[in-house]
XYZ file of N, CA and C in Angstrom:
408
model
N 0.839 -1.184 -0.002
C -0.001 0.000 0.000
C 0.882 1.247 -0.002
N 0.544 2.193 -0.825
C 1.343 3.413 -0.959
C 1.080 4.363 0.205
N 2.121 5.090 0.597
C 1.965 6.149 1.597
C 1.845 7.485 0.862
N 1.719 8.565 1.637
C 1.483 9.878 1.051
C 2.395 10.901 1.712
N 2.948 11.830 0.917
C 3.821 12.873 1.445
C 3.463 14.206 0.793
N 3.340 15.243 1.626
C 3.125 16.612 1.161
C 4.420 17.390 1.355
N 4.811 18.192 0.378
C 6.029 18.989 0.492
C 5.852 20.313 -0.230
N 6.580 21.327 0.242
C 6.528 22.664 -0.362
C 7.949 23.185 -0.518
N 8.196 23.921 -1.607
C 9.533 24.418 -1.939
C 9.474 25.887 -2.333
N 10.595 26.573 -2.136
C 10.694 27.974 -2.524
C 11.799 28.188 -3.535
N 11.531 29.015 -4.531
C 12.544 29.418 -5.502
C 12.951 30.844 -5.178
N 14.190 31.012 -4.725
C 14.753 32.323 -4.410
C 15.702 32.687 -5.546
N 15.354 33.697 -6.317
C 16.113 34.112 -7.497
C 16.659 35.512 -7.263
N 17.964 35.691 -7.559
C 18.616 37.000 -7.403
C 19.692 37.143 -8.471
N 19.609 38.185 -9.282
C 20.668 38.492 -10.252
C 21.099 37.273 -11.059
N 20.144 36.596 -11.696
C 20.449 35.426 -12.540
C 21.021 34.247 -11.754
N 20.793 34.224 -10.431
C 21.237 33.124 -9.586
C 20.067 32.572 -8.788
N 20.210 31.323 -8.345
C 19.198 30.669 -7.519
C 19.861 30.161 -6.248
N 19.155 30.259 -5.139
C 19.671 29.771 -3.869
C 19.337 28.289 -3.733
N 20.375 27.462 -3.561
C 20.209 26.021 -3.423
C 20.829 25.542 -2.123
N 20.333 24.410 -1.640
C 20.821 23.776 -0.422
C 21.424 22.419 -0.800
N 22.550 22.092 -0.174
C 23.175 20.784 -0.425
C 22.767 19.811 0.682
N 22.286 18.638 0.277
C 21.890 17.622 1.243
C 23.116 17.094 1.967
N 23.029 16.989 3.280
C 24.141 16.565 4.120
C 24.156 15.063 4.365
N 25.015 14.650 5.286
C 25.248 13.230 5.564
C 24.016 12.502 6.090
N 23.061 13.222 6.671
C 21.852 12.583 7.202
C 20.928 12.091 6.096
N 21.178 12.501 4.872
C 20.304 12.182 3.741
C 20.910 11.094 2.866
N 20.049 10.256 2.296
C 20.521 9.176 1.426
C 21.157 9.713 0.144
N 20.730 10.887 -0.293
C 21.282 11.484 -1.513
C 22.271 12.596 -1.151
N 23.171 12.298 -0.249
C 24.166 13.251 0.247
C 24.923 13.911 -0.916
N 25.069 15.229 -0.841
C 25.802 15.968 -1.860
C 24.934 16.518 -2.973
N 23.698 16.095 -3.051
C 22.768 16.567 -4.078
C 22.287 17.974 -3.714
N 22.197 18.863 -4.695
C 21.686 20.221 -4.486
C 20.182 20.222 -4.699
N 19.466 20.944 -3.847
C 18.015 20.974 -3.905
C 17.478 22.359 -3.583
N 16.201 22.556 -3.815
C 15.536 23.790 -3.406
C 15.324 23.766 -1.905
N 15.309 24.922 -1.255
C 14.896 24.938 0.141
C 13.428 24.541 0.221
N 13.148 23.587 1.065
C 11.782 23.111 1.207
C 11.763 21.722 1.798
N 10.565 21.182 1.942
C 10.428 19.844 2.493
C 9.014 19.575 2.954
N 8.897 18.535 3.765
C 7.606 18.022 4.158
C 6.815 18.906 5.110
N 5.513 18.744 5.012
C 4.583 19.462 5.899
C 4.652 18.885 7.306
N 4.377 19.721 8.289
C 4.097 19.264 9.644
C 2.584 19.267 9.801
N 2.048 18.476 10.745
C 0.590 18.385 10.896
C -0.078 19.757 11.014
N -1.135 19.947 10.238
C -1.916 21.165 10.292
C -1.401 22.325 9.460
N -0.234 22.171 8.823
C 0.328 23.264 8.029
C -0.334 23.370 6.662
N -0.440 24.592 6.185
C -0.839 24.845 4.801
C 0.424 24.760 3.941
N 0.285 24.696 2.617
C 1.469 24.720 1.765
C 2.338 25.958 2.010
N 1.715 27.105 2.197
C 2.468 28.353 2.437
C 3.234 28.284 3.748
N 2.586 27.797 4.809
C 3.256 27.695 6.106
C 4.426 26.727 6.051
N 4.239 25.600 5.373
C 5.316 24.622 5.254
C 6.499 25.204 4.488
N 6.225 25.905 3.391
C 7.302 26.507 2.604
C 8.084 27.518 3.430
N 7.385 28.402 4.128
C 8.059 29.425 4.940
C 8.906 28.799 6.042
N 8.373 27.800 6.741
C 9.131 27.151 7.813
C 10.362 26.436 7.264
N 10.185 25.687 6.185
C 11.309 24.946 5.608
C 12.393 25.889 5.074
N 11.990 26.965 4.424
C 12.970 27.939 3.927
C 13.785 28.498 5.080
N 13.113 28.844 6.178
C 13.827 29.392 7.344
C 14.760 28.356 7.947
N 14.299 27.118 8.095
C 15.137 26.066 8.677
C 16.360 25.777 7.827
N 16.185 25.729 6.525
C 17.274 25.299 5.646
C 18.187 26.421 5.196
N 17.695 27.657 5.220
C 18.535 28.770 4.734
C 18.828 29.825 5.781
N 18.058 29.862 6.867
C 18.205 30.918 7.858
C 17.501 32.204 7.483
N 16.799 32.222 6.357
C 16.162 33.438 5.865
C 14.675 33.475 6.202
N 14.194 34.658 6.557
C 12.761 34.900 6.697
C 12.255 35.304 5.323
N 11.362 34.516 4.770
C 10.930 34.715 3.387
C 9.533 35.314 3.309
N 9.291 35.960 2.177
C 7.951 36.421 1.814
C 7.600 35.713 0.510
N 6.554 34.914 0.559
C 6.186 34.137 -0.619
C 5.497 34.985 -1.664
N 5.814 34.677 -2.905
C 5.087 35.203 -4.041
C 4.063 34.173 -4.463
N 3.793 34.100 -5.750
C 2.750 33.187 -6.226
C 3.159 31.717 -6.196
N 2.147 30.875 -6.133
C 2.342 29.449 -6.346
C 2.615 29.265 -7.832
N 3.778 28.701 -8.159
C 4.160 28.514 -9.560
C 3.607 27.223 -10.143
N 3.561 26.189 -9.300
C 3.218 24.867 -9.821
C 2.886 23.953 -8.653
N 2.001 23.014 -8.884
C 1.699 21.954 -7.920
C 1.539 20.658 -8.701
N 1.975 19.564 -8.109
C 1.913 18.272 -8.782
C 1.702 17.165 -7.768
N 1.115 16.083 -8.229
C 1.049 14.855 -7.439
C 1.586 13.741 -8.325
N 2.568 13.017 -7.795
C 3.188 11.928 -8.541
C 3.292 10.692 -7.649
N 3.485 9.552 -8.264
C 3.731 8.310 -7.554
C 5.202 7.966 -7.728
N 5.909 7.842 -6.611
C 7.335 7.495 -6.656
C 7.503 6.060 -6.170
N 8.177 5.256 -6.977
C 8.451 3.858 -6.625
C 9.935 3.728 -6.291
N 10.210 3.171 -5.123
C 11.582 2.995 -4.662
C 12.061 1.588 -4.973
N 13.395 1.425 -5.016
C 13.989 0.123 -5.320
C 13.576 -0.954 -4.320
N 13.291 -0.547 -3.079
C 12.916 -1.518 -2.052
C 11.439 -1.915 -2.107
N 10.716 -1.423 -3.115
C 9.314 -1.783 -3.291
C 8.318 -0.784 -2.724
N 8.783 0.161 -1.935
C 7.869 1.167 -1.371
C 7.312 2.060 -2.469
N 6.091 2.513 -2.272
C 5.454 3.474 -3.172
C 4.959 4.650 -2.348
N 5.240 5.861 -2.825
C 4.831 7.071 -2.115
C 4.190 8.031 -3.107
N 2.943 8.416 -2.819
C 2.319 9.511 -3.563
C 2.848 10.807 -2.978
N 3.355 11.687 -3.828
C 3.920 12.960 -3.382
C 3.126 14.106 -4.007
N 2.634 14.993 -3.158
C 2.067 16.256 -3.639
C 3.058 17.337 -3.280
N 3.537 18.058 -4.302
C 4.565 19.075 -4.078
C 4.091 20.417 -4.624
N 4.397 21.468 -3.854
C 3.992 22.837 -4.160
C 5.251 23.678 -4.326
N 5.321 24.464 -5.406
C 6.500 25.276 -5.725
C 6.103 26.750 -5.713
N 6.730 27.523 -4.831
C 6.426 28.946 -4.692
C 7.606 29.791 -5.148
N 7.321 30.903 -5.805
C 8.323 31.929 -6.037
C 8.434 32.718 -4.745
N 9.657 32.987 -4.314
C 9.878 33.797 -3.117
C 10.186 35.204 -3.587
N 9.378 36.170 -3.168
C 9.529 37.538 -3.673
C 10.361 38.430 -2.769
N 10.652 37.988 -1.573
C 11.494 38.780 -0.683
C 12.007 37.935 0.465
N 13.137 38.336 1.026
C 13.706 37.615 2.163
C 14.648 38.526 2.920
N 14.907 38.144 4.166
C 15.817 38.899 5.031
C 16.519 37.909 5.946
N 17.702 38.295 6.409
C 18.468 37.446 7.309
C 19.785 37.050 6.686
N 20.485 36.176 7.392
C 21.785 35.698 6.925
C 21.682 34.225 6.562
N 22.210 33.858 5.414
C 22.094 32.496 4.913
C 22.911 31.511 5.735
N 22.321 30.352 5.968
C 23.003 29.260 6.641
C 21.994 28.323 7.263
N 22.189 27.006 7.110
C 21.219 26.051 7.641
C 21.293 25.938 9.160
N 20.182 25.485 9.784
C 20.181 25.183 11.207
C 21.155 24.044 11.473
N 21.669 23.973 12.690
C 22.645 22.945 13.054
C 22.083 21.529 12.880
N 20.815 21.327 13.159
C 20.235 19.983 13.066
C 19.506 19.752 11.745
N 19.794 20.571 10.773
C 19.104 20.519 9.483
C 19.674 19.389 8.618
N 18.908 18.968 7.620
C 19.347 17.922 6.705
C 20.263 18.449 5.610
N 20.463 19.757 5.544
C 21.362 20.344 4.552
C 22.631 20.819 5.245
N 23.747 20.798 4.507
C 25.010 21.229 5.118
C 25.625 22.446 4.432
N 24.978 22.960 3.381
C 25.477 24.165 2.713
C 24.314 24.870 2.028
N 24.413 26.193 1.969
C 23.440 27.037 1.282
C 24.244 27.988 0.416
N 24.031 27.939 -0.908
C 24.843 28.754 -1.818
C 24.008 29.247 -2.992
N 24.396 30.419 -3.501
C 23.814 30.957 -4.738
C 24.566 30.352 -5.911
N 23.817 29.908 -6.922
C 24.397 29.334 -8.137
C 23.782 30.017 -9.349
N 24.625 30.305 -10.347
C 24.121 30.895 -11.580
C 23.105 29.955 -12.222
N 22.007 30.527 -12.689
C 20.972 29.720 -13.329
C 21.534 28.930 -14.511
N 22.458 29.534 -15.261
C 23.049 28.861 -16.421
C 23.895 27.648 -16.024
N 24.389 27.598 -14.787
C 25.265 26.514 -14.342
C 24.496 25.337 -13.753
N 23.236 25.536 -13.410
C 22.466 24.498 -12.720
C 22.361 23.226 -13.550
N 22.261 23.347 -14.863
C 22.118 22.158 -15.716
C 23.349 21.254 -15.660
N 24.478 21.772 -15.227
C 25.708 20.985 -15.128
C 25.941 20.430 -13.725
N 25.036 20.746 -12.803
C 25.185 20.330 -11.414
C 24.381 19.064 -11.137
N 24.735 18.399 -10.056
C 23.965 17.251 -9.570
C 22.849 17.799 -8.689
N 21.624 17.850 -9.237
C 20.506 18.478 -8.535
C 19.337 17.505 -8.392
N 18.520 17.748 -7.377
C 17.291 16.984 -7.173
C 16.285 17.361 -8.252
N 15.354 16.466 -8.517
C 14.347 16.736 -9.547
C 13.532 17.981 -9.246
N 13.360 18.335 -7.961
C 12.559 19.524 -7.632
C 13.182 20.793 -8.190
N 14.502 20.835 -8.350
C 15.163 22.020 -8.921
C 14.730 22.193 -10.371
N 14.828 21.142 -11.152
C 14.446 21.220 -12.569
C 12.953 21.488 -12.745
N 12.126 20.876 -11.917
C 10.679 21.108 -11.992
C 10.365 22.560 -11.646
N 10.974 23.072 -10.579
C 10.751 24.454 -10.179
C 11.197 25.449 -11.236
N 12.368 25.214 -11.823
C 12.860 26.124 -12.864
C 11.991 26.052 -14.118
N 11.498 24.875 -14.451
C 10.575 24.753 -15.587
C 9.301 25.540 -15.333
N 8.792 25.465 -14.112
C 7.579 26.213 -13.757
C 7.808 27.715 -13.822
N 9.034 28.118 -13.537
C 9.400 29.534 -13.569
C 9.614 30.010 -15.000
N 9.860 29.060 -15.910
C 10.100 29.417 -17.302
C 11.574 29.584 -17.607
N 12.436 29.035 -16.755
C 13.892 29.132 -16.967
C 14.402 27.946 -17.767
């Protein structure tokens, strides 16, 4: 029987660059670059989840812009597990604070990368989906 996961992500764009987080040792895909974001906590809306995850993973207080895209997919893992994922992608229109993940966060680096360079990087699928929704 398949399980279900809700997640929300933010696209922070500045001067032809995007802010990405690198997954740390706690994650199975260690070293992969991803958008700031992640799973909902009980009772959260997509907007609340995105804002909390962005703050946890980047240290920034964000102001969300529009919802760019939402999708539900079925992900099948090699071990036989199946997970339905509903993911929400928001443009972030403003932020404040100093970049850096929380000490207990699943990411170990937060960096700006040129949009043109992202295609040559090892990135999570959410990065490509988010950029496609943005029209990049």
